[in-house]
Coordinates of C-alpha atoms and ligand atoms in Angstrom, one line a residue:
X1 CA 141.5 90.5 111.2
X2 CA 141.0 92.5 114.4
X3 CA 140.8 90.6 117.7
X4 CA 137.8 88.7 118.9
X5 CA 134.6 90.6 118.4
X6 CA 130.8 90.4 118.0
X7 CA 128.9 89.7 114.8
X8 CA 127.3 92.9 113.4
X9 CA 123.7 92.8 112.4
X10 CA 122.4 95.7 110.4
X11 CA 119.0 96.9 109.2
X12 CA 117.6 100.3 108.2
X13 CA 115.4 100.1 111.3
X14 CA 113.7 97.4 113.4
X15 CA 113.2 94.7 110.8
X16 CA 116.6 93.1 111.3
X17 CA 115.5 92.2 114.8
X18 CA 113.4 89.4 113.3
X19 CA 116.6 88.0 111.9
X20 CA 118.7 88.6 115.0
X21 CA 116.2 86.7 117.2
X22 CA 116.4 83.6 115.0
X23 CA 120.2 83.9 114.8
X24 CA 120.6 84.2 118.6
X25 CA 118.1 81.4 119.2
X26 CA 120.3 79.1 117.0
X27 CA 123.7 80.4 118.1
X28 CA 123.3 82.0 121.6
X29 CA 127.0 81.6 122.4
X30 CA 128.2 84.4 120.3
X31 CA 128.2 88.2 120.9
X32 CA 126.2 90.4 118.6
X33 CA 126.0 94.1 117.9
X34 CA 122.7 95.3 116.3
X35 CA 122.6 98.6 114.4
X36 CA 119.4 100.2 113.1
X37 CA 119.7 103.2 110.9
X38 CA 116.3 104.4 112.2
X39 CA 117.1 108.1 111.5
X40 CA 117.2 107.4 107.8
X41 CA 114.6 104.6 107.5
X42 CA 112.9 103.6 105.2
X43 CA 115.5 102.5 102.6
X44 CA 112.9 100.8 100.5
X45 CA 111.9 103.9 98.5
X46 CA 115.5 105.2 98.0
X47 CA 117.8 105.0 95.0
X48 CA 120.7 102.6 94.5
X49 CA 123.2 105.3 95.2
X50 CA 121.6 106.4 98.5
X51 CA 121.0 102.9 99.8
X52 CA 124.7 102.0 98.9
X53 CA 126.0 105.1 100.7
X54 CA 123.8 104.6 103.9
X55 CA 124.6 100.9 104.0
X56 CA 128.3 101.3 103.5
X57 CA 128.4 104.0 106.3
X58 CA 126.6 101.6 108.6
X59 CA 128.9 98.7 107.7
X60 CA 132.0 100.8 108.3
X61 CA 130.5 101.8 111.7
X62 CA 130.2 98.2 112.7
X63 CA 133.7 97.5 111.4
X64 CA 134.9 100.4 113.6
X65 CA 133.2 98.7 116.6
X66 CA 135.4 95.7 115.9
X67 CA 133.0 93.5 113.9
X68 CA 134.8 91.2 111.4
X69 CA 131.5 89.8 110.0
X70 CA 128.4 91.9 109.3
X71 CA 125.0 90.5 108.2
X72 CA 122.8 92.9 106.2
X73 CA 119.6 91.8 107.8
X74 CA 117.7 94.0 105.3
X75 CA 116.6 92.9 101.8
X76 CA 116.8 96.4 100.4
X77 CA 120.4 96.8 101.5
X78 CA 121.2 93.3 100.3
X79 CA 119.6 94.0 96.9
X80 CA 121.1 97.4 96.3
X81 CA 124.4 97.6 98.2
X82 CA 125.8 94.1 99.0
X83 CA 127.3 93.3 95.6
X84 CA 129.1 96.6 95.4
X85 CA 130.4 96.3 99.0
X86 CA 131.6 92.7 98.4
X87 CA 133.2 93.3 95.0
X88 CA 134.6 96.8 95.3
X89 CA 134.8 98.1 98.9
X90 CA 136.0 95.0 100.8
X91 CA 138.9 93.9 98.5
X92 CA 140.3 97.4 98.6
X93 CA 139.6 98.7 102.2
X94 CA 138.8 95.7 104.4
X95 CA 140.1 92.5 102.8
X96 CA 139.8 90.5 106.1
X97 CA 136.2 91.5 106.8
X98 CA 133.0 89.9 105.4
X99 CA 129.6 91.2 104.7
X100 CA 126.7 88.8 104.0
X101 CA 123.1 89.4 103.0
X102 CA 119.7 87.7 103.3
X103 CA 118.7 87.2 99.7
X104 CA 121.1 84.4 98.7
X105 CA 120.3 82.0 101.6
X106 CA 116.6 82.5 100.9
X107 CA 116.8 81.9 97.1
X108 CA 119.0 78.9 97.5
X109 CA 116.4 76.9 99.3
X110 CA 113.0 78.3 98.3
X111 CA 112.6 75.7 95.5
X112 CA 111.9 73.0 98.1
X113 CA 108.7 74.8 99.3
X114 CA 106.9 75.1 95.9
X115 CA 105.1 72.4 94.0
X116 CA 103.4 74.6 91.5
X117 CA 106.8 76.4 90.7
X118 CA 105.0 79.7 91.0
X119 CA 106.4 81.9 93.8
X120 CA 105.2 85.2 95.1
X121 CA 107.4 87.9 96.7
X122 CA 106.4 90.7 99.0
X123 CA 109.1 93.3 99.4
X124 CA 109.9 97.0 99.4
X125 CA 109.8 98.9 96.1
X126 CA 113.6 98.8 96.1
X127 CA 113.8 95.0 96.5
X128 CA 111.1 94.3 94.0
X129 CA 112.3 96.8 91.3
X130 CA 115.9 95.5 91.7
X131 CA 114.8 92.1 90.4
X132 CA 117.5 90.6 92.7
X133 CA 115.2 87.7 93.7
X134 CA 114.1 86.9 90.2
X135 CA 117.8 86.8 89.0
X136 CA 119.0 84.7 92.0
X137 CA 116.1 82.3 91.9
X138 CA 116.5 81.7 88.2
X139 CA 120.1 80.6 88.9
X140 CA 119.2 78.0 91.4
X141 CA 115.7 77.0 90.2
X142 CA 115.3 78.0 86.5
X143 CA 111.8 76.3 86.3
X144 CA 110.3 78.7 88.9
X145 CA 108.3 81.8 87.9
X146 CA 108.7 84.6 90.4
X147 CA 106.1 87.4 90.7
X148 CA 106.8 90.4 92.9
X149 CA 104.5 92.8 94.8
X150 CA 105.9 95.9 96.4
X151 CA 104.3 96.9 99.6
X152 CA 105.3 100.5 100.4
X153 CA 102.8 101.0 103.2
X154 CA 103.8 98.0 105.3
X155 CA 107.2 99.2 106.7
X156 CA 105.7 102.5 107.9
X157 CA 102.8 100.7 109.6
X158 CA 105.2 98.3 111.3
X159 CA 107.7 101.0 112.3
X160 CA 104.8 102.9 113.9
X161 CA 103.6 100.0 115.9
X162 CA 100.4 99.5 113.9
X163 CA 101.0 96.0 112.7
X164 CA 98.2 94.5 114.8
X165 CA 95.7 97.3 114.3
X166 CA 92.5 97.0 112.3
X167 CA 93.7 99.8 110.0
X168 CA 96.6 97.6 108.8
X169 CA 94.2 95.1 107.4
X170 CA 93.2 97.4 104.5
X171 CA 96.8 97.6 103.2
X172 CA 97.6 93.9 103.9
X173 CA 94.5 92.8 101.9
X174 CA 95.3 95.2 99.1
X175 CA 98.8 93.9 98.4
X176 CA 97.7 90.2 98.9
X177 CA 94.9 90.6 96.4
X178 CA 97.1 92.3 94.0
X179 CA 99.8 89.6 94.1
X180 CA 97.3 86.8 93.7
X181 CA 95.6 88.6 90.8
X182 CA 99.0 88.7 89.0
X183 CA 99.5 84.9 89.3
X184 CA 96.8 82.7 90.8
X185 CA 99.1 79.7 90.6
X186 CA 101.4 80.9 93.4
X187 CA 101.7 78.4 96.2
X188 CA 104.6 79.9 98.1
X189 CA 105.1 83.5 99.2
X190 CA 108.5 84.9 100.5
X191 CA 108.3 87.7 103.0
X192 CA 111.3 89.4 101.4
X193 CA 111.5 92.3 103.9
X194 CA 112.7 91.6 107.4
X195 CA 109.9 93.7 108.8
X196 CA 107.1 91.7 107.3
X197 CA 107.1 88.7 109.8
X198 CA 105.3 91.1 112.1
X199 CA 102.4 91.1 109.6
X200 CA 102.5 87.3 109.0
X201 CA 99.2 86.6 110.8
X202 CA 97.3 89.2 108.8
X203 CA 99.0 88.2 105.5
X204 CA 97.9 84.6 106.2
X205 CA 94.4 85.9 106.7
X206 CA 94.2 87.4 103.2
X207 CA 96.1 84.8 101.2
X208 CA 94.6 81.4 100.2
X209 CA 95.0 79.0 103.1
X210 CA 97.1 76.6 101.1
X211 CA 99.9 79.0 100.5
X212 CA 103.3 78.6 102.3
X213 CA 104.4 81.8 103.8
X214 CA 108.2 81.9 104.2
X215 CA 109.9 84.2 106.8
X216 CA 113.6 84.5 106.4
X217 CA 114.8 84.5 110.0
X218 CA 115.3 80.7 110.4
X219 CA 116.7 80.4 106.9
X220 CA 119.3 83.1 107.4
X221 CA 120.2 81.7 110.8
X222 CA 120.8 78.2 109.4
X223 CA 122.8 79.6 106.5
X224 CA 125.0 81.7 108.9
X225 CA 125.6 78.6 111.0
X226 CA 126.7 76.7 107.9
X227 CA 128.9 79.6 106.8
X228 CA 130.7 79.6 110.2
X229 CA 131.2 75.9 110.1
X230 CA 132.9 76.3 106.7
X231 CA 135.0 79.4 107.7
X232 CA 136.8 78.4 110.8
X233 CA 139.1 81.4 111.0
X234 CA 136.1 83.7 111.0
X235 CA 134.2 81.6 113.5
X236 CA 137.2 81.7 115.8
X237 CA 137.4 85.5 115.6
X238 CA 133.9 85.8 117.1
X239 CA 133.7 86.5 120.8
X240 CA 131.6 84.2 122.9
X241 CA 129.9 85.9 125.8
X242 CA 126.2 85.5 124.7
X243 CA 125.8 89.3 124.8
X244 CA 124.0 91.6 122.4
X245 CA 124.1 95.4 122.3
X246 CA 121.7 97.6 120.4
X247 CA 122.5 100.8 118.6
X248 CA 120.3 103.2 116.7
X249 CA 120.9 106.4 114.7
X250 CA 117.6 107.8 116.2
X251 CA 116.5 108.3 119.8
X252 CA 117.6 105.5 122.0
X253 CA 114.4 105.6 124.2
X254 CA 112.2 105.2 121.1
X255 CA 114.2 102.3 119.9
X256 CA 114.2 100.6 123.3
X257 CA 110.4 100.9 123.4
X258 CA 109.6 99.9 119.8
X259 CA 112.1 97.0 119.8
X260 CA 109.8 95.2 122.3
X261 CA 107.3 94.8 119.4
X262 CA 110.0 92.7 117.6
X263 CA 111.7 90.9 120.5
X264 CA 110.3 88.9 123.4
X265 CA 112.8 90.3 125.8
X266 CA 113.2 94.0 126.8
X267 CA 116.4 95.7 125.8
X268 CA 118.2 99.0 126.2
X269 CA 119.6 100.8 123.2
X270 CA 122.2 103.5 122.7
X271 CA 122.2 106.3 120.2
X272 CA 125.1 106.4 117.8
X273 CA 126.2 109.0 115.3
X274 CA 128.3 108.4 112.2
Ligands
DGL1 N1 113.8 95.7 106.5 C1 114.1 96.2 105.2 C2 114.1 95.1 104.2 O1 114.3 93.9 104.6 C3 113.2 97.3 104.6 C4 112.9 98.5 105.4 C5 113.0 99.8 104.7 O2 112.3 100.1 103.7 O3 113.9 100.5 105.2 O4 114.0 95.3 103.0

């Protein structure tokens, strides 16, 4: 394991910032490196092979910056690349490093939110079509019926700073209506894309008021804390300065500006090529 280093947090773009905020709120003592592959976002419409390649390149970049632990703060990458990285890449090329995703922590605990045992899922096409949530939820909660709705317009709206605009309402209503028409017994909806918490208020407006809407940030943060408490060697390899640096494969000025939509504090990003 390389010497003390930050935790790497990766997303195809800005969405992982919703996870980073919650992780930092819970564990402010550690250092973090955020990497957004904004030049190649969105991942949600891309094939398994491409998502795997882009995700692996990004993970390797974070490893080369010293990270021993990388969180894929992206459902699409978690659905389409994580297993392959964990089972094939790491044992061969980086046996001391770890890569964790956001799907497993969410599926483990989602059962406690639903009384009707009917759960809805909003995600990218890639996440919904992969059936990763259905498979994982059936392992932990075999009595739960999962119904997915892909929302291909939501990430572009959010990435372009339109999440609060009136125009966004049209597409939020469209996907909410479509999900509830597929299964009116749904009482819990998972926002299974790390971008979607930015649309949470609008989503709440177009779903029945009784529905629990689950954002992953607090769940992933709690799960990471638990992981570190059980993996002391990894925990001790993380540097503790309370710092976070931000890196993007696109223009740094654009990232710096748009990140403020996702974070309360202002930040300064650097462009990185790999
Ligand atoms: N934030 C990513 C996720 O959680 C999706 C964004 C994209 O399509 O690239 O799935």
